[in-house]
Amino acid sequence: MTFFQTREFKFQPLRQDGKIETIPFLNAVENSTLPFLQLLGPTAFASVISDIKGNITKLTKKYELDKVKYNTLQDIVETEIEEKTQFVKNSATDALMWLKRTLEFIRGFIHHMIDGEESGKSAQISYEANLKPYHSWMIQKIFSLVLKAVPYRKDIIQQLGQGADEETVVVDTNEFLKLFDENIDAIIAMYKSKDIDMQFKA
């Protein structure tokens, strides 16, 4: 079985109302995307891994305040909008926004690489599209070093395959991407529809 097939927690289809249940989503992020980054390089991607973990923690703490009220990501954001706390520092809305951007970077990287692009270029293309616009000059410089540490495509494919051939890796990874994309696209749509995708730089 390939890397993404062996994940204990996977991204789930959207509910019939189009919402994303909070805990299954956070479990999937923690169990799928974090191990993928660790596979790329736990040292090189340490800051990205730490950022994701921090945002998962913020969202989990929000959920635990009222597990019924905050059952979905949309419930969390909509409640903060009603309470006018969505733009407050360290709000759950802010945490989800940054988590969304980082996940957009990861999925873009995977898409380009699985489609045949060399891994370094895949990471660069996705970074410029999804994270660079929100990073200060200093963070951009730091991230440029991170991108240079990305392993070669053939080595990543080999690690994802866990003994399987490249064709199998591509098929299985594309299957993983279907629900990953569905979840991320739903979050992007929510932020756009509510005009809360803040443009300030980190």
mmCIF file of C-alpha atoms in Angstrom:
data_model
loop_
_atom_site.group_PDB
_atom_site.id
_atom_site.type_symbol
_atom_site.label_atom_id
_atom_site.label_comp_id
_atom_site.label_asym_id
_atom_site.label_seq_id
_atom_site.Cartn_x
_atom_site.Cartn_y
_atom_site.Cartn_z
ATOM 1 C CA MET A 1 0.000 0.000 0.000
ATOM 2 C CA THR A 2 1.202 3.489 -0.814
ATOM 3 C CA PHE A 3 1.738 6.361 1.627
ATOM 4 C CA PHE A 4 -1.658 8.038 1.275
ATOM 5 C CA GLN A 5 -3.511 4.712 1.315
ATOM 6 C CA THR A 6 -2.066 3.875 4.722
ATOM 7 C CA ARG A 7 -3.292 7.058 6.454
ATOM 8 C CA GLU A 8 -5.484 6.257 9.463
ATOM 9 C CA PHE A 9 -7.503 9.467 9.127
ATOM 10 C CA LYS A 10 -8.407 10.713 5.643
ATOM 11 C CA PHE A 11 -10.270 13.725 4.281
ATOM 12 C CA GLN A 12 -14.001 13.072 4.183
ATOM 13 C CA PRO A 13 -16.616 14.089 1.589
ATOM 14 C CA LEU A 14 -18.472 17.304 2.362
ATOM 15 C CA ARG A 15 -21.741 16.912 4.224
ATOM 16 C CA GLN A 16 -24.935 17.274 2.229
ATOM 17 C CA ASP A 17 -25.148 20.908 3.377
ATOM 18 C CA GLY A 18 -21.640 21.519 2.058
ATOM 19 C CA LYS A 19 -20.049 21.882 5.487
ATOM 20 C CA ILE A 20 -16.850 20.295 6.808
ATOM 21 C CA GLU A 21 -16.895 18.582 10.191
ATOM 22 C CA THR A 22 -14.178 20.073 12.362
ATOM 23 C CA ILE A 23 -12.495 17.100 14.014
ATOM 24 C CA PRO A 24 -12.421 14.712 11.007
ATOM 25 C CA PHE A 25 -10.846 17.538 8.980
ATOM 26 C CA LEU A 26 -8.201 18.359 11.596
ATOM 27 C CA ASN A 27 -7.433 14.659 12.071
ATOM 28 C CA ALA A 28 -6.904 14.287 8.320
ATOM 29 C CA VAL A 29 -4.588 17.298 8.217
ATOM 30 C CA GLU A 30 -2.571 15.952 11.127
ATOM 31 C CA ASN A 31 -2.479 12.402 9.782
ATOM 32 C CA SER A 32 -1.930 13.100 6.072
ATOM 33 C CA THR A 33 -0.267 16.440 5.381
ATOM 34 C CA LEU A 34 2.052 16.597 8.404
ATOM 35 C CA PRO A 35 3.584 13.150 7.724
ATOM 36 C CA PHE A 36 3.987 14.170 4.072
ATOM 37 C CA LEU A 37 6.012 17.231 5.092
ATOM 38 C CA GLN A 38 8.059 15.098 7.460
ATOM 39 C CA LEU A 39 8.716 12.781 4.547
ATOM 40 C CA LEU A 40 10.053 15.752 2.560
ATOM 41 C CA GLY A 41 12.325 16.785 5.402
ATOM 42 C CA PRO A 42 11.450 17.232 9.091
ATOM 43 C CA THR A 43 14.277 19.726 9.563
ATOM 44 C CA ALA A 44 13.820 21.784 6.398
ATOM 45 C CA PHE A 45 10.048 21.984 6.871
ATOM 46 C CA ALA A 46 10.146 22.352 10.657
ATOM 47 C CA SER A 47 8.689 25.878 10.601
ATOM 48 C CA VAL A 48 5.834 24.853 8.290
ATOM 49 C CA ILE A 49 5.081 21.789 10.407
ATOM 50 C CA SER A 50 5.093 23.933 13.551
ATOM 51 C CA ASP A 51 2.758 26.467 11.945
ATOM 52 C CA ILE A 52 0.267 23.769 10.949
ATOM 53 C CA LYS A 53 0.355 22.209 14.416
ATOM 54 C CA GLY A 54 -0.217 25.605 16.009
ATOM 55 C CA ASN A 55 -3.271 26.309 13.887
ATOM 56 C CA ILE A 56 -4.676 22.824 14.525
ATOM 57 C CA THR A 57 -4.309 23.487 18.251
ATOM 58 C CA LYS A 58 -6.144 26.828 18.020
ATOM 59 C CA LEU A 59 -9.016 25.288 16.078
ATOM 60 C CA THR A 60 -9.224 22.281 18.400
ATOM 61 C CA LYS A 61 -9.410 24.540 21.456
ATOM 62 C CA LYS A 62 -12.220 26.507 19.809
ATOM 63 C CA TYR A 63 -14.099 23.308 19.032
ATOM 64 C CA GLU A 64 -13.741 22.045 22.592
ATOM 65 C CA LEU A 65 -15.439 25.163 23.942
ATOM 66 C CA ASP A 66 -18.713 23.874 22.506
ATOM 67 C CA LYS A 67 -18.543 20.669 20.470
ATOM 68 C CA VAL A 68 -22.091 21.017 19.195
ATOM 69 C CA LYS A 69 -21.927 24.710 18.346
ATOM 70 C CA TYR A 70 -18.578 24.318 16.598
ATOM 71 C CA ASN A 71 -19.203 20.965 14.952
ATOM 72 C CA THR A 72 -18.144 22.271 11.527
ATOM 73 C CA LEU A 73 -15.498 24.705 10.325
ATOM 74 C CA GLN A 74 -18.248 26.831 8.820
ATOM 75 C CA ASP A 75 -19.995 26.989 12.220
ATOM 76 C CA ILE A 76 -16.807 28.283 13.826
ATOM 77 C CA VAL A 77 -16.239 31.006 11.247
ATOM 78 C CA GLU A 78 -19.885 32.070 11.049
ATOM 79 C CA THR A 79 -20.110 32.369 14.839
ATOM 80 C CA GLU A 80 -16.991 34.535 15.004
ATOM 81 C CA ILE A 81 -18.396 36.754 12.265
ATOM 82 C CA GLU A 82 -21.620 37.156 14.242
ATOM 83 C CA GLU A 83 -19.596 37.992 17.354
ATOM 84 C CA LYS A 84 -17.341 40.319 15.309
ATOM 85 C CA THR A 85 -14.226 38.489 16.499
ATOM 86 C CA GLN A 86 -13.120 37.046 13.154
ATOM 87 C CA PHE A 87 -10.323 39.602 12.766
ATOM 88 C CA VAL A 88 -9.090 39.398 16.345
ATOM 89 C CA LYS A 89 -5.504 38.175 16.711
ATOM 90 C CA ASN A 90 -5.362 34.387 17.228
ATOM 91 C CA SER A 91 -9.021 33.952 16.334
ATOM 92 C CA ALA A 92 -10.078 30.571 14.961
ATOM 93 C CA THR A 93 -10.958 32.317 11.684
ATOM 94 C CA ASP A 94 -7.387 33.586 11.431
ATOM 95 C CA ALA A 95 -5.982 30.152 12.283
ATOM 96 C CA LEU A 96 -8.088 28.466 9.607
ATOM 97 C CA MET A 97 -7.104 31.113 7.059
ATOM 98 C CA TRP A 98 -3.390 30.415 7.526
ATOM 99 C CA LEU A 99 -3.966 26.677 7.651
ATOM 100 C CA LYS A 100 -5.902 26.979 4.389
ATOM 101 C CA ARG A 101 -3.026 28.819 2.719
ATOM 102 C CA THR A 102 -0.456 26.285 3.841
ATOM 103 C CA LEU A 103 -2.651 23.406 2.676
ATOM 104 C CA GLU A 104 -3.089 25.161 -0.670
ATOM 105 C CA PHE A 105 0.697 25.204 -0.966
ATOM 106 C CA ILE A 106 0.947 21.500 -0.127
ATOM 107 C CA ARG A 107 -1.785 20.393 -2.509
ATOM 108 C CA GLY A 108 -0.407 22.564 -5.324
ATOM 109 C CA PHE A 109 3.015 21.048 -4.796
ATOM 110 C CA ILE A 110 1.612 17.506 -4.871
ATOM 111 C CA HIS A 111 -0.474 18.199 -7.989
ATOM 112 C CA HIS A 112 2.460 19.583 -9.971
ATOM 113 C CA MET A 113 4.801 16.806 -8.865
ATOM 114 C CA ILE A 114 2.351 13.984 -9.552
ATOM 115 C CA ASP A 115 1.703 15.493 -12.994
ATOM 116 C CA GLY A 116 5.409 15.023 -13.762
ATOM 117 C CA GLU A 117 7.023 18.330 -12.779
ATOM 118 C CA GLU A 118 10.320 18.074 -10.906
ATOM 119 C CA SER A 119 9.750 18.468 -7.178
ATOM 120 C CA GLY A 120 11.825 21.606 -6.647
ATOM 121 C CA LYS A 121 10.013 23.479 -9.390
ATOM 122 C CA SER A 122 6.662 22.104 -8.168
ATOM 123 C CA ALA A 123 7.307 23.528 -4.718
ATOM 124 C CA GLN A 124 8.446 26.873 -6.119
ATOM 125 C CA ILE A 125 5.398 27.253 -8.373
ATOM 126 C CA SER A 126 3.011 26.410 -5.552
ATOM 127 C CA TYR A 127 4.779 28.654 -3.047
ATOM 128 C CA GLU A 128 4.634 31.657 -5.366
ATOM 129 C CA ALA A 129 0.927 31.082 -6.009
ATOM 130 C CA ASN A 130 -0.251 30.286 -2.495
ATOM 131 C CA LEU A 131 2.056 31.608 0.233
ATOM 132 C CA LYS A 132 4.516 34.145 -1.134
ATOM 133 C CA PRO A 133 1.880 36.914 -1.551
ATOM 134 C CA TYR A 134 1.287 36.773 2.220
ATOM 135 C CA HIS A 135 4.900 36.509 3.365
ATOM 136 C CA SER A 136 7.152 39.389 4.328
ATOM 137 C CA TRP A 137 10.517 39.783 2.608
ATOM 138 C CA MET A 138 12.261 38.089 5.544
ATOM 139 C CA ILE A 139 10.014 35.011 5.502
ATOM 140 C CA GLN A 140 10.323 34.784 1.714
ATOM 141 C CA LYS A 141 14.107 34.550 2.113
ATOM 142 C CA ILE A 142 13.779 31.837 4.744
ATOM 143 C CA PHE A 143 11.318 29.908 2.601
ATOM 144 C CA SER A 144 13.634 30.071 -0.400
ATOM 145 C CA LEU A 145 16.093 27.976 1.629
ATOM 146 C CA VAL A 146 13.344 25.536 2.551
ATOM 147 C CA LEU A 147 12.423 25.039 -1.103
ATOM 148 C CA LYS A 148 16.034 24.261 -2.002
ATOM 149 C CA ALA A 149 15.945 21.356 0.452
ATOM 150 C CA VAL A 150 13.062 19.548 -1.299
ATOM 151 C CA PRO A 151 14.179 16.020 -2.323
ATOM 152 C CA TYR A 152 14.224 14.929 -5.946
ATOM 153 C CA ARG A 153 10.920 13.797 -7.435
ATOM 154 C CA LYS A 154 12.107 10.210 -7.921
ATOM 155 C CA ASP A 155 13.030 9.967 -4.242
ATOM 156 C CA ILE A 156 9.661 11.357 -3.101
ATOM 157 C CA ILE A 157 7.819 8.965 -5.420
ATOM 158 C CA GLN A 158 9.838 6.092 -4.002
ATOM 159 C CA GLN A 159 8.991 7.068 -0.416
ATOM 160 C CA LEU A 160 5.307 7.535 -1.274
ATOM 161 C CA GLY A 161 5.265 4.176 -3.014
ATOM 162 C CA GLN A 162 6.548 2.163 -0.080
ATOM 163 C CA GLY A 163 7.496 -0.542 -2.556
ATOM 164 C CA ALA A 164 4.866 0.213 -5.224
ATOM 165 C CA ASP A 165 5.714 1.470 -8.720
ATOM 166 C CA GLU A 166 5.262 5.069 -9.885
ATOM 167 C CA GLU A 167 2.032 4.376 -11.773
ATOM 168 C CA THR A 168 0.415 3.063 -8.589
ATOM 169 C CA VAL A 169 1.705 6.053 -6.606
ATOM 170 C CA VAL A 170 0.198 8.466 -9.142
ATOM 171 C CA VAL A 171 -3.192 6.705 -9.117
ATOM 172 C CA ASP A 172 -3.362 6.519 -5.316
ATOM 173 C CA THR A 173 -2.167 10.082 -4.808
ATOM 174 C CA ASN A 174 -4.694 11.444 -7.283
ATOM 175 C CA GLU A 175 -7.382 9.542 -5.375
ATOM 176 C CA PHE A 176 -6.229 11.236 -2.159
ATOM 177 C CA LEU A 177 -6.225 14.616 -3.873
ATOM 178 C CA LYS A 178 -9.905 14.361 -4.862
ATOM 179 C CA LEU A 179 -11.185 14.766 -1.297
ATOM 180 C CA PHE A 180 -8.265 16.975 -0.266
ATOM 181 C CA ASP A 181 -9.222 19.352 -3.093
ATOM 182 C CA GLU A 182 -12.918 19.166 -2.236
ATOM 183 C CA ASN A 183 -12.271 20.188 1.364
ATOM 184 C CA ILE A 184 -9.811 22.975 0.574
ATOM 185 C CA ASP A 185 -11.983 24.378 -2.225
ATOM 186 C CA ALA A 186 -14.953 24.538 0.167
ATOM 187 C CA ILE A 187 -12.897 26.525 2.687
ATOM 188 C CA ILE A 188 -11.611 28.860 -0.031
ATOM 189 C CA ALA A 189 -15.167 29.438 -1.244
ATOM 190 C CA MET A 190 -16.328 30.260 2.287
ATOM 191 C CA TYR A 191 -13.590 32.842 2.841
ATOM 192 C CA LYS A 192 -14.279 34.457 -0.521
ATOM 193 C CA SER A 193 -18.058 34.539 -0.072
ATOM 194 C CA LYS A 194 -17.721 36.153 3.348
ATOM 195 C CA ASP A 195 -14.865 38.441 2.253
ATOM 196 C CA ILE A 196 -12.654 37.492 5.182
ATOM 197 C CA ASP A 197 -9.486 36.345 3.396
ATOM 198 C CA MET A 198 -7.264 39.014 4.968
ATOM 199 C CA GLN A 199 -4.386 40.222 2.820
ATOM 200 C CA PHE A 200 -1.825 41.306 5.431
ATOM 201 C CA LYS A 201 1.620 39.691 5.383
ATOM 202 C CA ALA A 202 3.101 37.477 8.063
#
